[in-house]
Backbone as JSON Lines, residues from 0, in Angstrom:
{"i":0,"aa":"X","n":[-13.73,-3.81,12.37],"ca":[-13.87,-2.76,13.18],"c":[-12.56,-1.77,12.98]}
{"i":1,"aa":"X","n":[-12.82,-0.56,12.49],"ca":[-11.66,0.32,12.17],"c":[-11.19,0.94,13.43]}
{"i":2,"aa":"X","n":[-9.84,0.92,13.65],"ca":[-9.17,1.43,14.72],"c":[-9.12,3.01,14.62]}
{"i":3,"aa":"X","n":[-8.9,3.66,15.71],"ca":[-8.83,5.05,15.72],"c":[-7.35,5.66,15.22]}
{"i":4,"aa":"X","n":[-6.35,4.86,15.62],"ca":[-4.93,5.28,15.1],"c":[-4.77,4.83,13.69]}
{"i":5,"aa":"X","n":[-4.58,5.75,12.84],"ca":[-4.34,5.26,11.27],"c":[-3.06,4.43,11.21]}
{"i":6,"aa":"X","n":[-2.12,4.63,11.94],"ca":[-0.86,3.85,11.8],"c":[-1.08,2.46,12.35]}
{"i":7,"aa":"X","n":[-1.9,2.18,13.36],"ca":[-2.27,0.87,13.8],"c":[-2.99,0.28,12.77]}
{"i":8,"aa":"X","n":[-4.02,0.93,12.32],"ca":[-4.99,0.37,11.22],"c":[-4.13,-0.08,9.92]}
{"i":9,"aa":"X","n":[-3.23,0.95,9.5],"ca":[-2.57,0.56,8.41],"c":[-1.61,-0.74,8.71]}
{"i":10,"aa":"X","n":[-1.04,-0.72,9.81],"ca":[-0.21,-2.02,10.14],"c":[-1.07,-3.13,10.12]}
{"i":11,"aa":"X","n":[-2.28,-3.11,10.56],"ca":[-3.23,-4.31,10.58],"c":[-3.45,-4.68,9.15]}
{"i":12,"aa":"X","n":[-3.58,-3.91,8.24],"ca":[-3.67,-4.2,6.73],"c":[-2.37,-4.85,6.07]}
{"i":13,"aa":"X","n":[-1.24,-4.3,6.62],"ca":[0.07,-4.93,6.23],"c":[0.09,-6.39,6.8]}
{"i":14,"aa":"X","n":[-0.22,-6.41,8.04],"ca":[-0.11,-7.82,8.63],"c":[-1.08,-8.76,7.98]}
{"i":15,"aa":"X","n":[-2.34,-8.26,7.51],"ca":[-3.25,-9.16,6.69],"c":[-2.62,-9.58,5.44]}
{"i":16,"aa":"X","n":[-1.72,-8.68,4.69],"ca":[-1.16,-8.97,3.44],"c":[-0.13,-10.11,3.71]}
{"i":17,"aa":"X","n":[0.64,-9.92,4.83],"ca":[1.72,-10.97,5.11],"c":[1.15,-12.33,5.41]}
{"i":18,"aa":"X","n":[-0.09,-12.3,6.13],"ca":[-0.61,-13.53,6.56],"c":[-1.23,-14.03,5.31]}
{"i":19,"aa":"X","n":[-1.73,-13.45,4.31],"ca":[-2.29,-13.96,3.21],"c":[-1.36,-14.68,2.36]}
{"i":20,"aa":"X","n":[-0.16,-14.16,2.05],"ca":[0.89,-14.75,1.34],"c":[1.45,-15.92,2.15]}
{"i":21,"aa":"X","n":[1.69,-15.78,3.51],"ca":[2.26,-16.84,4.2],"c":[1.44,-18.07,4.21]}
{"i":22,"aa":"X","n":[0.05,-17.87,4.42],"ca":[-0.79,-19.04,4.64],"c":[-1.2,-19.6,3.12]}
{"i":23,"aa":"X","n":[-1.47,-18.85,2.34],"ca":[-1.97,-19.23,0.89],"c":[-1.13,-19.3,-0.28]}
{"i":24,"aa":"X","n":[0.0,-18.34,-0.21],"ca":[0.76,-18.12,-1.31],"c":[1.96,-19.04,-1.41]}
{"i":25,"aa":"X","n":[1.79,-20.08,-1.97],"ca":[2.81,-21.17,-2.04],"c":[4.11,-20.62,-2.83]}
{"i":26,"aa":"X","n":[5.25,-20.73,-2.29],"ca":[6.44,-20.06,-2.89],"c":[7.1,-21.15,-3.47]}
{"i":27,"aa":"X","n":[7.57,-21.14,-4.73],"ca":[8.41,-22.05,-5.43],"c":[9.74,-21.46,-5.29]}
{"i":28,"aa":"X","n":[10.66,-22.08,-4.37],"ca":[12.0,-21.65,-4.11],"c":[13.0,-21.67,-5.27]}
{"i":29,"aa":"X","n":[12.64,-22.36,-6.25],"ca":[13.63,-22.55,-7.33],"c":[13.45,-21.27,-8.22]}
{"i":30,"aa":"X","n":[12.13,-20.89,-8.47],"ca":[11.85,-19.73,-9.31],"c":[11.64,-18.45,-8.54]}
{"i":31,"aa":"X","n":[11.49,-18.64,-7.28],"ca":[11.25,-17.43,-6.31],"c":[9.9,-16.7,-6.8]}
{"i":32,"aa":"X","n":[8.86,-17.64,-7.03],"ca":[7.61,-17.08,-7.52],"c":[6.48,-17.63,-6.6]}
{"i":33,"aa":"X","n":[5.41,-16.95,-6.46],"ca":[4.24,-17.48,-5.83],"c":[3.39,-18.26,-6.91]}
{"i":34,"aa":"X","n":[2.73,-19.29,-6.47],"ca":[2.1,-20.07,-7.37],"c":[0.75,-19.61,-7.83]}
{"i":35,"aa":"X","n":[0.15,-18.73,-7.09],"ca":[-1.29,-18.3,-7.35],"c":[-1.34,-16.82,-7.3]}
{"i":36,"aa":"X","n":[-1.73,-16.17,-8.45],"ca":[-1.85,-14.77,-8.61],"c":[-2.98,-14.15,-7.6]}
{"i":37,"aa":"X","n":[-3.95,-14.94,-7.39],"ca":[-5.08,-14.49,-6.49],"c":[-4.5,-13.94,-5.24]}
{"i":38,"aa":"X","n":[-3.61,-14.59,-4.5],"ca":[-3.1,-14.29,-3.29],"c":[-2.17,-13.08,-3.28]}
{"i":39,"aa":"X","n":[-1.35,-12.99,-4.42],"ca":[-0.44,-11.82,-4.61],"c":[-1.44,-10.58,-4.78]}
{"i":40,"aa":"X","n":[-2.47,-10.8,-5.63],"ca":[-3.38,-9.62,-5.82],"c":[-4.07,-9.18,-4.54]}
{"i":41,"aa":"X","n":[-4.43,-10.12,-3.74],"ca":[-5.05,-9.78,-2.38],"c":[-4.09,-9.04,-1.54]}
{"i":42,"aa":"X","n":[-2.82,-9.47,-1.52],"ca":[-1.8,-8.84,-0.7],"c":[-1.5,-7.47,-1.21]}
{"i":43,"aa":"X","n":[-1.44,-7.32,-2.41],"ca":[-1.2,-5.86,-3.1],"c":[-2.4,-5.0,-2.73]}
{"i":44,"aa":"X","n":[-3.5,-5.38,-2.79],"ca":[-4.72,-4.58,-2.43],"c":[-4.6,-4.19,-0.91]}
{"i":45,"aa":"X","n":[-4.38,-5.22,0.0],"ca":[-4.15,-4.7,1.36],"c":[-3.19,-3.84,1.6]}
{"i":46,"aa":"X","n":[-2.04,-4.04,0.92],"ca":[-0.84,-3.05,1.07],"c":[-1.3,-1.66,0.72]}
{"i":47,"aa":"X","n":[-1.87,-1.53,-0.52],"ca":[-2.16,-0.14,-0.96],"c":[-3.29,0.41,-0.14]}
{"i":48,"aa":"X","n":[-4.27,-0.31,0.48],"ca":[-5.28,0.26,1.32],"c":[-4.49,0.68,2.57]}
{"i":49,"aa":"X","n":[-3.57,0.04,2.85],"ca":[-2.87,0.51,4.28],"c":[-2.2,1.89,3.85]}
{"i":50,"aa":"X","n":[-1.67,2.14,2.81],"ca":[-1.04,3.37,2.38],"c":[-2.18,4.48,2.32]}
{"i":51,"aa":"X","n":[-3.36,4.13,1.85],"ca":[-4.42,5.1,1.66],"c":[-4.78,5.57,2.98]}
{"i":52,"aa":"X","n":[-4.94,4.67,3.98],"ca":[-5.42,5.07,5.29],"c":[-4.6,5.93,5.86]}
{"i":53,"aa":"X","n":[-3.26,5.84,5.87],"ca":[-2.26,6.81,6.38],"c":[-2.29,8.12,5.61]}
{"i":54,"aa":"X","n":[-2.31,7.99,4.4],"ca":[-2.49,9.35,3.58],"c":[-3.75,9.97,3.84]}
{"i":55,"aa":"X","n":[-4.75,9.39,3.95],"ca":[-6.17,10.03,4.24],"c":[-6.08,10.69,5.66]}
{"i":56,"aa":"X","n":[-5.33,10.2,6.52],"ca":[-5.23,10.78,7.95],"c":[-4.36,12.0,7.86]}
{"i":57,"aa":"X","n":[-3.53,12.18,6.94],"ca":[-2.65,13.41,6.98],"c":[-3.05,14.46,5.97]}
{"i":58,"aa":"X","n":[-3.45,13.95,4.75],"ca":[-3.67,14.96,3.63],"c":[-5.14,15.18,3.25]}
{"i":59,"aa":"X","n":[-5.48,16.37,3.19],"ca":[-6.87,16.72,2.76],"c":[-6.93,16.48,1.15]}
{"i":60,"aa":"X","n":[-7.28,15.41,0.82],"ca":[-7.43,15.17,-0.61],"c":[-8.77,15.52,-1.22]}
{"i":61,"aa":"X","n":[-8.7,16.52,-2.04],"ca":[-9.92,17.01,-2.76],"c":[-10.0,16.42,-4.11]}
{"i":62,"aa":"X","n":[-11.29,16.16,-4.36],"ca":[-11.64,15.66,-5.77],"c":[-12.43,16.59,-6.56]}
{"i":63,"aa":"X","n":[-12.38,16.5,-7.81],"ca":[-13.21,17.33,-8.72],"c":[-14.1,16.53,-9.51]}
{"i":64,"aa":"X","n":[-15.44,16.62,-9.35],"ca":[-16.22,15.89,-10.04],"c":[-16.22,14.34,-9.94]}
{"i":65,"aa":"X","n":[-15.68,13.78,-8.86],"ca":[-15.51,12.29,-8.68],"c":[-15.99,12.1,-7.25]}
{"i":66,"aa":"X","n":[-16.62,11.01,-6.96],"ca":[-17.06,10.75,-5.64],"c":[-15.83,10.29,-4.65]}
{"i":67,"aa":"X","n":[-14.84,9.71,-5.3],"ca":[-13.56,9.25,-4.5],"c":[-12.28,9.93,-5.27]}
{"i":68,"aa":"X","n":[-11.39,10.15,-4.41],"ca":[-10.19,10.61,-4.92],"c":[-9.32,9.5,-5.75]}
{"i":69,"aa":"X","n":[-8.58,9.85,-6.74],"ca":[-7.77,9.02,-7.51],"c":[-6.29,9.25,-7.22]}
{"i":70,"aa":"X","n":[-5.33,8.62,-7.81],"ca":[-3.96,8.8,-7.57],"c":[-3.4,10.14,-7.97]}
{"i":71,"aa":"X","n":[-4.03,10.82,-8.81],"ca":[-3.76,12.18,-9.21],"c":[-3.87,13.16,-7.92]}
{"i":72,"aa":"X","n":[-5.09,12.88,-7.35],"ca":[-5.43,13.75,-6.15],"c":[-4.36,13.53,-5.01]}
{"i":73,"aa":"X","n":[-4.15,12.31,-4.89],"ca":[-3.09,11.96,-3.68],"c":[-1.71,12.54,-4.14]}
{"i":74,"aa":"X","n":[-1.24,12.36,-5.3],"ca":[0.01,12.92,-5.8],"c":[0.05,14.48,-5.49]}
{"i":75,"aa":"X","n":[-1.01,15.13,-5.87],"ca":[-1.05,16.52,-5.78],"c":[-1.07,16.97,-4.17]}
{"i":76,"aa":"X","n":[-1.63,16.26,-3.37],"ca":[-1.66,16.52,-1.99],"c":[-0.2,16.35,-1.33]}
{"i":77,"aa":"X","n":[0.32,15.18,-1.73],"ca":[1.65,14.83,-1.15],"c":[2.72,15.72,-1.66]}
{"i":78,"aa":"X","n":[2.65,16.1,-2.91],"ca":[3.71,17.03,-3.58],"c":[3.83,18.31,-2.91]}
{"i":79,"aa":"X","n":[2.74,18.84,-2.28],"ca":[2.81,20.1,-1.62],"c":[3.42,20.02,-0.27]}
{"i":80,"aa":"X","n":[3.69,18.86,0.31],"ca":[4.11,18.6,1.61],"c":[5.52,18.03,1.67]}
{"i":81,"aa":"X","n":[5.78,16.99,0.87],"ca":[6.91,16.11,1.13],"c":[7.21,15.37,-0.33]}
{"i":82,"aa":"X","n":[8.24,15.9,-0.96],"ca":[8.66,15.45,-2.3],"c":[9.37,14.04,-2.14]}
{"i":83,"aa":"X","n":[10.08,13.67,-1.02],"ca":[10.58,12.36,-0.89],"c":[9.44,11.35,-0.75]}
{"i":84,"aa":"X","n":[8.32,11.78,0.05],"ca":[7.24,10.9,0.24],"c":[6.42,10.69,-1.14]}
{"i":85,"aa":"X","n":[6.5,11.66,-1.93],"ca":[5.87,11.58,-3.34],"c":[6.61,10.48,-4.08]}
{"i":86,"aa":"X","n":[7.98,10.41,-3.96],"ca":[8.51,9.4,-4.82],"c":[8.25,8.07,-4.23]}
{"i":87,"aa":"X","n":[7.95,7.92,-2.86],"ca":[7.52,6.62,-2.39],"c":[6.24,6.27,-2.85]}
{"i":88,"aa":"X","n":[5.37,7.26,-2.69],"ca":[3.98,6.94,-3.1],"c":[3.92,6.61,-4.62]}
{"i":89,"aa":"X","n":[4.63,7.18,-5.46],"ca":[4.6,6.87,-6.91],"c":[5.14,5.34,-7.07]}
{"i":90,"aa":"X","n":[6.19,5.04,-6.37],"ca":[6.78,3.69,-6.57],"c":[5.88,2.72,-5.89]}
{"i":91,"aa":"X","n":[5.17,3.03,-4.79],"ca":[4.23,2.23,-4.08],"c":[3.02,1.94,-4.98]}
{"i":92,"aa":"X","n":[2.5,3.0,-5.53],"ca":[1.33,2.85,-6.61],"c":[1.61,1.84,-7.57]}
{"i":93,"aa":"X","n":[2.82,2.03,-8.26],"ca":[3.09,1.09,-9.32],"c":[3.41,-0.26,-8.85]}
{"i":94,"aa":"X","n":[3.98,-0.53,-7.7],"ca":[4.3,-1.79,-7.17],"c":[3.06,-2.55,-6.5]}
{"i":95,"aa":"X","n":[2.51,-1.9,-5.53],"ca":[1.35,-2.43,-4.77],"c":[0.24,-2.44,-5.45]}
{"i":96,"aa":"X","n":[-0.2,-1.35,-6.1],"ca":[-1.62,-1.27,-6.66],"c":[-1.68,-1.95,-8.09]}
{"i":97,"aa":"X","n":[-0.69,-1.51,-8.95],"ca":[-0.74,-1.98,-10.35],"c":[-0.06,-3.29,-10.48]}
{"i":98,"aa":"X","n":[1.18,-3.5,-10.09],"ca":[1.96,-4.73,-10.34],"c":[1.45,-5.93,-9.59]}
{"i":99,"aa":"X","n":[1.25,-5.56,-8.23],"ca":[0.73,-6.63,-7.37],"c":[-0.79,-6.76,-7.57]}
{"i":100,"aa":"X","n":[-1.39,-5.83,-7.23],"ca":[-2.86,-5.73,-7.18],"c":[-3.67,-6.14,-8.4]}
{"i":101,"aa":"X","n":[-3.25,-5.49,-9.51],"ca":[-3.98,-5.74,-10.83],"c":[-3.28,-6.87,-11.58]}
{"i":102,"aa":"X","n":[-2.01,-6.73,-11.79],"ca":[-1.3,-7.65,-12.67],"c":[-1.02,-9.02,-12.0]}
{"i":103,"aa":"X","n":[-0.95,-9.01,-10.64],"ca":[-0.73,-10.23,-9.91],"c":[0.63,-10.74,-10.17]}
{"i":104,"aa":"X","n":[1.68,-9.86,-10.38],"ca":[3.0,-10.29,-10.49],"c":[3.54,-11.25,-9.4]}
{"i":105,"aa":"X","n":[3.89,-12.55,-9.79],"ca":[4.07,-13.51,-8.81],"c":[5.56,-13.65,-8.25]}
{"i":106,"aa":"X","n":[6.35,-12.68,-8.73],"ca":[7.74,-12.62,-8.16],"c":[7.85,-12.26,-6.7]}
{"i":107,"aa":"X","n":[8.64,-13.04,-6.03],"ca":[8.88,-12.76,-4.62],"c":[9.52,-11.39,-4.45]}
{"i":108,"aa":"X","n":[10.38,-11.07,-5.3],"ca":[11.17,-9.73,-5.2],"c":[10.25,-8.66,-5.45]}
{"i":109,"aa":"X","n":[9.29,-8.61,-6.3],"ca":[8.31,-7.63,-6.38],"c":[7.4,-7.53,-5.17]}
{"i":110,"aa":"X","n":[7.05,-8.58,-4.57],"ca":[6.14,-8.68,-3.5],"c":[6.95,-8.13,-2.22]}
{"i":111,"aa":"X","n":[8.26,-8.49,-2.15],"ca":[9.11,-7.85,-1.15],"c":[9.26,-6.41,-1.25]}
{"i":112,"aa":"X","n":[9.37,-5.93,-2.5],"ca":[9.42,-4.41,-2.73],"c":[8.13,-3.73,-2.24]}
{"i":113,"aa":"X","n":[7.0,-4.42,-2.51],"ca":[5.66,-3.81,-2.15],"c":[5.7,-3.76,-0.67]}
{"i":114,"aa":"X","n":[6.07,-4.66,0.15],"ca":[6.07,-4.71,1.59],"c":[7.02,-3.54,2.1]}
{"i":115,"aa":"X","n":[8.21,-3.53,1.49],"ca":[9.15,-2.55,1.94],"c":[8.64,-1.09,1.7]}
{"i":116,"aa":"X","n":[8.0,-0.88,0.56],"ca":[7.58,0.44,0.18],"c":[6.35,0.84,1.19]}
{"i":117,"aa":"X","n":[5.49,-0.06,1.46],"ca":[4.34,0.11,2.33],"c":[4.93,0.59,3.72]}
{"i":118,"aa":"X","n":[5.92,-0.2,4.24],"ca":[6.45,0.02,5.59],"c":[7.11,1.41,5.54]}
{"i":119,"aa":"X","n":[7.77,1.78,4.46],"ca":[8.53,3.13,4.43],"c":[7.5,4.22,4.4]}
{"i":120,"aa":"X","n":[6.39,4.06,3.58],"ca":[5.41,5.09,3.47],"c":[4.73,5.25,4.86]}
{"i":121,"aa":"X","n":[4.31,4.26,5.43],"ca":[3.68,4.23,6.85],"c":[4.63,5.03,7.91]}
{"i":122,"aa":"X","n":[5.87,4.64,7.79],"ca":[6.84,5.13,8.75],"c":[7.01,6.69,8.54]}
{"i":123,"aa":"X","n":[7.06,7.05,7.17],"ca":[7.23,8.43,6.81],"c":[5.95,9.21,7.21]}
{"i":124,"aa":"X","n":[4.8,8.74,7.03],"ca":[3.54,9.29,7.29],"c":[3.35,9.48,8.79]}
{"i":125,"aa":"X","n":[3.79,8.53,9.55],"ca":[3.73,8.5,11.05],"c":[4.39,9.78,11.62]}
{"i":126,"aa":"X","n":[5.44,10.12,11.02],"ca":[6.25,11.36,11.43],"c":[5.42,12.6,11.1]}
{"i":127,"aa":"X","n":[4.56,12.46,10.04],"ca":[3.75,13.68,9.68],"c":[2.52,13.85,10.39]}
{"i":128,"aa":"X","n":[2.08,12.91,11.16],"ca":[0.78,12.99,11.91],"c":[0.89,13.99,13.09]}
{"i":129,"aa":"X","n":[-0.03,14.85,13.27],"ca":[0.12,15.8,14.35],"c":[0.26,15.3,15.77]}
{"i":130,"aa":"X","n":[-0.38,14.21,16.06],"ca":[-0.28,13.74,17.47],"c":[0.55,12.53,17.56]}
{"i":131,"aa":"X","n":[1.51,12.32,16.77],"ca":[2.45,11.23,16.9],"c":[3.73,11.68,17.53]}
């Protein structure tokens, strides 16, 4: 069930990502890598969806000839409002969506960066919401 507050909903997705890695992502402490790409990918997708939830709540993302917006549409919308947020979104897209979500990079440092970026984007977006 989707919550009304986009910040709470996004935080729920971040919590799901943390829980996925905590419960299923066995961490090898000597190499600082997770043993299974599957759970890193799942966590990356949860994190990126959290970011999309808050961006959808703030920005009117328009698409041209596509049923759903893609990263170019989000970048264009964010760039008109907040250049620092754009830098975070670009880094977040590469880290959460591509490196974690598709590539399944098992490095704990990469995963930690994904969580940090998601938190920073959500925090920044929460300041831009009109009723926050």
